[in-house]
XYZ file of C-alpha atoms in Angstrom:
361
model
C 62.252 34.699 23.161
C 65.314 37.502 23.554
C 64.181 39.188 19.349
C 60.378 38.695 20.654
C 60.457 40.825 24.199
C 62.681 43.507 22.376
C 60.502 43.550 19.436
C 57.334 44.518 21.937
C 59.369 46.814 23.883
C 60.092 49.075 20.866
C 56.264 49.037 20.461
C 55.931 50.412 23.624
C 58.157 53.220 23.376
C 56.253 54.197 19.807
C 53.286 53.759 20.975
C 54.508 56.020 25.197
C 56.103 58.781 22.306
C 53.075 59.464 19.827
C 50.628 59.643 23.105
C 53.002 62.154 24.784
C 53.229 63.779 21.338
C 49.516 64.025 21.449
C 49.300 65.216 24.321
C 51.391 68.107 23.843
C 49.147 68.834 20.437
C 45.796 69.334 23.017
C 47.302 71.912 25.518
C 49.337 73.672 22.163
C 45.639 73.459 21.008
C 43.957 74.983 24.211
C 46.399 77.587 24.917
C 45.717 78.924 21.628
C 41.579 78.835 22.054
C 41.624 80.964 25.437
C 44.908 83.348 23.829
C 42.007 84.501 21.651
C 39.248 86.649 24.202
C 34.820 86.295 23.405
C 33.232 89.539 22.771
C 30.679 90.773 20.915
C 30.236 93.871 18.087
C 28.091 95.845 16.142
C 28.537 96.300 12.773
C 28.625 100.808 12.385
C 25.793 102.244 9.677
C 24.091 105.203 9.010
C 20.853 106.884 10.444
C 19.676 109.518 11.961
C 20.868 111.065 14.898
C 20.049 114.666 17.359
C 21.929 116.179 19.313
C 19.807 118.056 22.618
C 19.818 119.848 25.535
C 17.115 118.032 28.346
C 15.046 120.211 30.723
C 12.569 119.370 33.166
C 9.686 122.506 34.318
C 6.086 122.536 34.568
C 3.541 124.469 32.619
C 2.166 127.542 33.180
C -0.058 129.693 30.694
C 1.323 132.979 30.571
C -2.777 134.906 29.738
C -4.705 133.946 33.083
C -6.612 136.781 34.942
C -8.453 136.972 37.695
C -12.327 138.892 36.826
C -13.053 140.474 40.332
C -16.663 142.056 41.097
C -16.665 145.443 40.203
C -19.523 147.114 42.502
C -21.977 144.672 45.910
C -24.807 143.344 44.649
C -26.422 139.747 45.129
C -25.670 137.121 41.791
C -29.266 137.366 39.697
C -27.657 134.849 36.498
C -24.805 132.222 36.138
C -24.041 131.692 32.822
C -20.762 129.936 32.413
C -19.369 126.620 34.373
C -15.586 125.464 35.084
C -14.134 124.478 31.807
C -16.451 126.641 29.728
C -14.591 128.558 27.022
C -15.174 132.184 26.391
C -14.651 134.360 24.051
C -14.206 139.101 25.493
C -17.080 140.629 26.129
C -19.270 137.241 26.658
C -21.933 137.744 29.796
C -21.062 135.781 32.802
C -22.854 136.734 35.747
C -25.602 138.506 36.182
C -26.358 140.844 39.598
C -29.072 142.804 40.757
C -29.219 145.482 39.294
C -33.066 147.179 40.250
C -31.846 149.761 41.786
C -28.640 150.872 39.606
C -31.878 150.721 36.273
C -33.193 153.375 38.752
C -30.353 155.517 39.070
C -29.867 155.770 34.912
C -33.495 156.239 34.065
C -32.907 159.718 37.040
C -29.742 160.658 35.536
C -31.230 160.275 32.316
C -34.380 162.956 32.230
C -32.409 165.173 34.372
C -29.377 166.026 31.313
C -32.658 165.701 28.874
C -34.470 168.563 31.163
C -31.015 170.038 31.513
C -30.745 169.779 27.388
C -33.864 171.212 27.322
C -33.369 173.766 29.598
C -29.807 174.458 27.635
C -30.705 174.528 23.835
C -33.933 177.372 25.199
C -30.670 178.965 26.584
C -28.382 179.280 23.346
C -31.459 181.172 21.474
C -31.432 183.601 24.046
C -28.429 184.173 23.636
C -27.975 184.881 20.744
C -30.694 186.998 20.802
C -28.840 188.593 23.148
C -31.514 188.167 25.964
C -29.998 186.899 28.727
C -26.356 187.308 30.010
C -23.326 185.157 29.032
C -22.799 184.415 32.621
C -26.227 182.222 33.117
C -25.382 180.876 29.396
C -22.396 179.139 31.284
C -24.530 178.059 34.578
C -27.121 176.660 32.032
C -24.351 174.678 30.017
C -22.315 173.995 33.247
C -25.391 172.192 34.429
C -25.790 170.631 30.757
C -22.549 169.014 31.422
C -22.596 167.588 35.553
C -25.626 165.879 34.797
C -24.209 164.088 31.390
C -21.443 163.227 33.552
C -23.979 162.083 36.630
C -26.236 159.889 33.469
C -22.253 158.394 32.372
C -22.139 157.189 36.617
C -25.437 155.833 36.676
C -24.289 153.726 33.217
C -21.647 152.752 34.324
C -22.764 151.396 37.965
C -25.273 149.584 35.276
C -22.472 147.965 33.283
C -20.985 146.949 36.611
C -23.856 144.474 37.722
C -22.662 142.256 34.156
C -18.977 140.641 35.004
C -18.217 139.264 31.278
C -14.901 137.907 30.154
C -12.307 140.127 29.899
C -10.106 138.190 27.508
C -10.530 134.687 25.681
C -10.112 131.224 27.513
C -11.483 128.955 29.224
C -13.217 129.281 32.549
C -11.002 127.190 35.170
C -12.393 128.104 38.146
C -16.008 129.571 40.138
C -15.783 130.996 42.885
C -19.934 131.954 43.062
C -22.754 131.083 43.010
C -26.742 131.824 42.879
C -28.148 133.692 45.503
C -24.681 134.982 46.724
C -24.083 138.295 48.808
C -20.613 139.441 46.108
C -18.941 142.638 47.251
C -16.578 145.661 45.020
C -13.075 143.608 44.582
C -14.718 140.181 45.758
C -12.330 137.645 42.667
C -15.397 135.177 41.572
C -13.918 133.887 37.804
C -10.280 133.236 36.695
C -9.929 132.648 33.010
C -6.738 130.964 31.268
C -6.223 130.960 27.599
C -4.756 127.702 26.572
C -3.282 128.751 23.729
C -0.857 130.833 25.760
C 0.478 127.451 27.308
C 4.300 127.626 28.051
C 7.495 125.800 29.660
C 9.916 127.677 31.483
C 13.564 126.455 31.542
C 16.701 126.818 32.583
C 20.357 126.038 30.982
C 23.126 126.474 31.549
C 25.433 129.752 29.496
C 27.595 127.110 27.319
C 24.497 125.603 25.767
C 23.857 129.373 24.833
C 25.792 129.372 22.157
C 23.259 125.589 20.463
C 19.842 127.628 21.604
C 18.010 130.051 18.988
C 14.705 131.125 18.629
C 11.549 128.064 16.497
C 14.031 125.568 17.936
C 11.745 122.723 17.687
C 11.216 121.028 21.407
C 9.581 117.932 22.142
C 7.879 117.792 25.325
C 6.873 114.413 27.864
C 4.413 113.870 30.281
C 4.664 111.420 32.644
C 0.028 111.824 32.234
C 0.921 110.503 28.283
C 3.918 107.773 28.596
C 4.701 107.090 24.967
C 3.011 110.429 23.746
C 5.561 113.174 22.184
C 4.574 116.669 21.818
C 6.048 118.587 19.497
C 6.965 122.910 20.455
C 9.603 125.404 20.317
C 11.811 128.205 21.711
C 9.211 131.217 21.441
C 12.241 133.496 24.393
C 15.304 133.242 25.605
C 16.517 135.054 28.338
C 19.104 138.148 27.594
C 20.201 137.976 31.134
C 21.892 135.007 32.851
C 20.605 134.514 36.181
C 24.028 135.696 38.409
C 23.399 133.109 41.563
C 22.645 130.016 39.161
C 24.616 130.776 35.599
C 20.984 129.630 34.350
C 19.809 130.818 31.599
C 16.206 131.035 31.340
C 14.222 129.461 28.246
C 10.511 130.207 27.394
C 9.092 127.711 25.150
C 5.914 127.633 23.628
C 3.074 125.585 21.485
C 0.905 126.036 18.758
C -1.217 123.495 19.715
C -0.662 122.488 23.475
C -3.087 119.682 22.809
C -4.136 117.613 26.124
C -1.253 119.747 28.412
C -2.836 121.532 31.057
C -0.998 124.173 33.498
C 0.613 122.719 36.213
C 2.112 119.817 34.701
C 5.214 118.560 35.128
C 7.415 118.016 31.977
C 11.000 116.803 30.396
C 11.728 118.820 27.277
C 14.963 118.192 24.925
C 15.743 121.016 22.907
C 16.833 119.634 19.486
C 20.416 121.619 18.388
C 21.556 120.588 15.622
C 20.462 116.977 13.520
C 21.197 114.601 10.709
C 19.230 111.895 8.208
C 22.128 109.991 7.743
C 24.813 110.064 9.706
C 27.449 107.747 10.379
C 26.153 106.159 13.850
C 28.302 104.910 16.549
C 26.797 102.583 19.613
C 28.112 103.764 23.778
C 28.370 101.274 25.385
C 31.499 100.714 22.308
C 33.205 103.578 24.140
C 36.201 103.135 26.846
C 37.628 106.125 28.812
C 40.874 107.255 28.905
C 40.989 110.488 31.384
C 40.009 113.341 29.222
C 40.290 110.562 25.626
C 37.611 107.830 24.366
C 38.661 104.971 22.019
C 36.871 102.207 20.814
C 38.355 99.120 19.494
C 38.020 97.964 15.953
C 37.858 94.215 14.793
C 40.310 94.422 11.870
C 40.231 90.599 9.530
C 42.665 88.736 10.745
C 40.461 88.348 14.181
C 42.701 91.031 15.261
C 40.966 94.610 17.664
C 42.926 97.528 16.803
C 42.829 100.743 19.620
C 40.604 103.671 17.063
C 40.341 107.666 19.306
C 37.044 108.653 19.153
C 36.048 112.430 17.476
C 32.823 112.923 17.961
C 30.244 114.819 16.962
C 26.068 115.284 17.361
C 25.550 112.712 20.490
C 21.858 111.607 21.996
C 20.889 108.846 24.416
C 22.507 106.487 22.683
C 24.952 107.236 19.766
C 27.591 109.139 18.910
C 28.536 110.407 15.368
C 31.872 109.950 14.937
C 33.321 112.007 12.732
C 37.082 110.822 12.104
C 39.310 107.272 11.984
C 35.936 104.697 11.549
C 34.140 103.922 8.253
C 31.016 102.349 7.335
C 30.888 98.849 8.080
C 33.994 99.209 10.385
C 33.009 96.002 13.079
C 33.345 97.826 17.137
C 33.635 95.734 19.702
C 30.373 96.067 22.273
C 30.770 94.001 24.808
C 34.075 91.847 26.918
C 35.999 95.374 25.528
C 37.866 96.246 29.328
C 39.977 93.353 29.519
C 41.521 94.227 25.529
C 44.156 96.116 24.129
C 46.093 96.998 20.722
C 46.403 93.307 19.132
C 44.306 91.714 21.064
C 42.833 88.892 19.416
C 38.604 87.951 20.148
C 36.849 85.320 19.275
C 33.031 86.571 18.064
C 29.461 84.606 18.936
C 29.359 82.135 15.841
C 32.959 81.443 15.488
C 33.798 77.396 16.283
C 37.912 76.196 17.509
C 38.718 74.904 14.249
C 38.038 79.172 12.645
C 40.136 79.911 15.423
C 42.636 77.103 15.312
C 42.600 77.641 11.035
C 42.411 81.603 10.985
C 46.365 81.158 13.869
C 47.428 78.649 10.842
C 47.440 81.181 8.479
C 48.885 83.014 10.329
C 51.362 81.270 11.687
C 52.379 80.286 7.603
């Protein structure tokens, strides 16, 4: 009986020891699992990247003309309407011209009569039948009447309003039957080939800009569409009050873009087609320095200083320390430090424990 009690007691002690030992291992495994910080990573690869300067402005036309009346009269015919394309010299309006036509006819007759008289005086003067004074008066009279004819023809010409430039009629300010006065504005004509955007950039950016650089234009009027333009001119002075430089951007073909539209412009200062691309969400800041965490094969991270080349909205081009195929942490890096253990998406607890066991061996 005593022997039986001793046996039961021994078995109980052994069993308790095993249970106690199991709990210790579980705690150890739990601690090991918690020491690996879950993160997300991105694998560095090659791709295109551009460095851009961004600015916004309203489009405007450099060639815009207000067409005035040059004489007073009533509108007889209106030959164009808003939206019509016209060429230099095209007739826009015909004014009533009865009075001007009569004045031209009178001036022509007087000038013709004076010329015939002058030619007769030339013959007489050659035969010394008239004095030099009479001959000079005849010549002067002819010249005066020819000037009167020129004035009359000019006034008649003013009754025809013609396009001073090629472009599109954007505004019509008169209608048939209106009595207009000299100097009154009748039309606005815009040359849509002269549409530009005037951008302002800081003087620090001056060294990055040159003529004919590619500029991409976007407008809220055409969401999802990009229009190509180029740097047309760079102002030779810096505005003293703002410290900004005016950059004029032009178009070879503005397409549907219109003067007055608000646009966003991106000046492409440099570009590469096969740069090493680092997502910007991987970057951490330490004062003026930037760094990232690279994941090593043993699932430890190392802090790597970022030396950057080109940058766009989403990527940076590392120019040292990082290589194609490197895995960098893009989420969960805030609590990391050099040498921290990490767990990647898809890693199981067994894999984490197995890696740790390998290292401890």
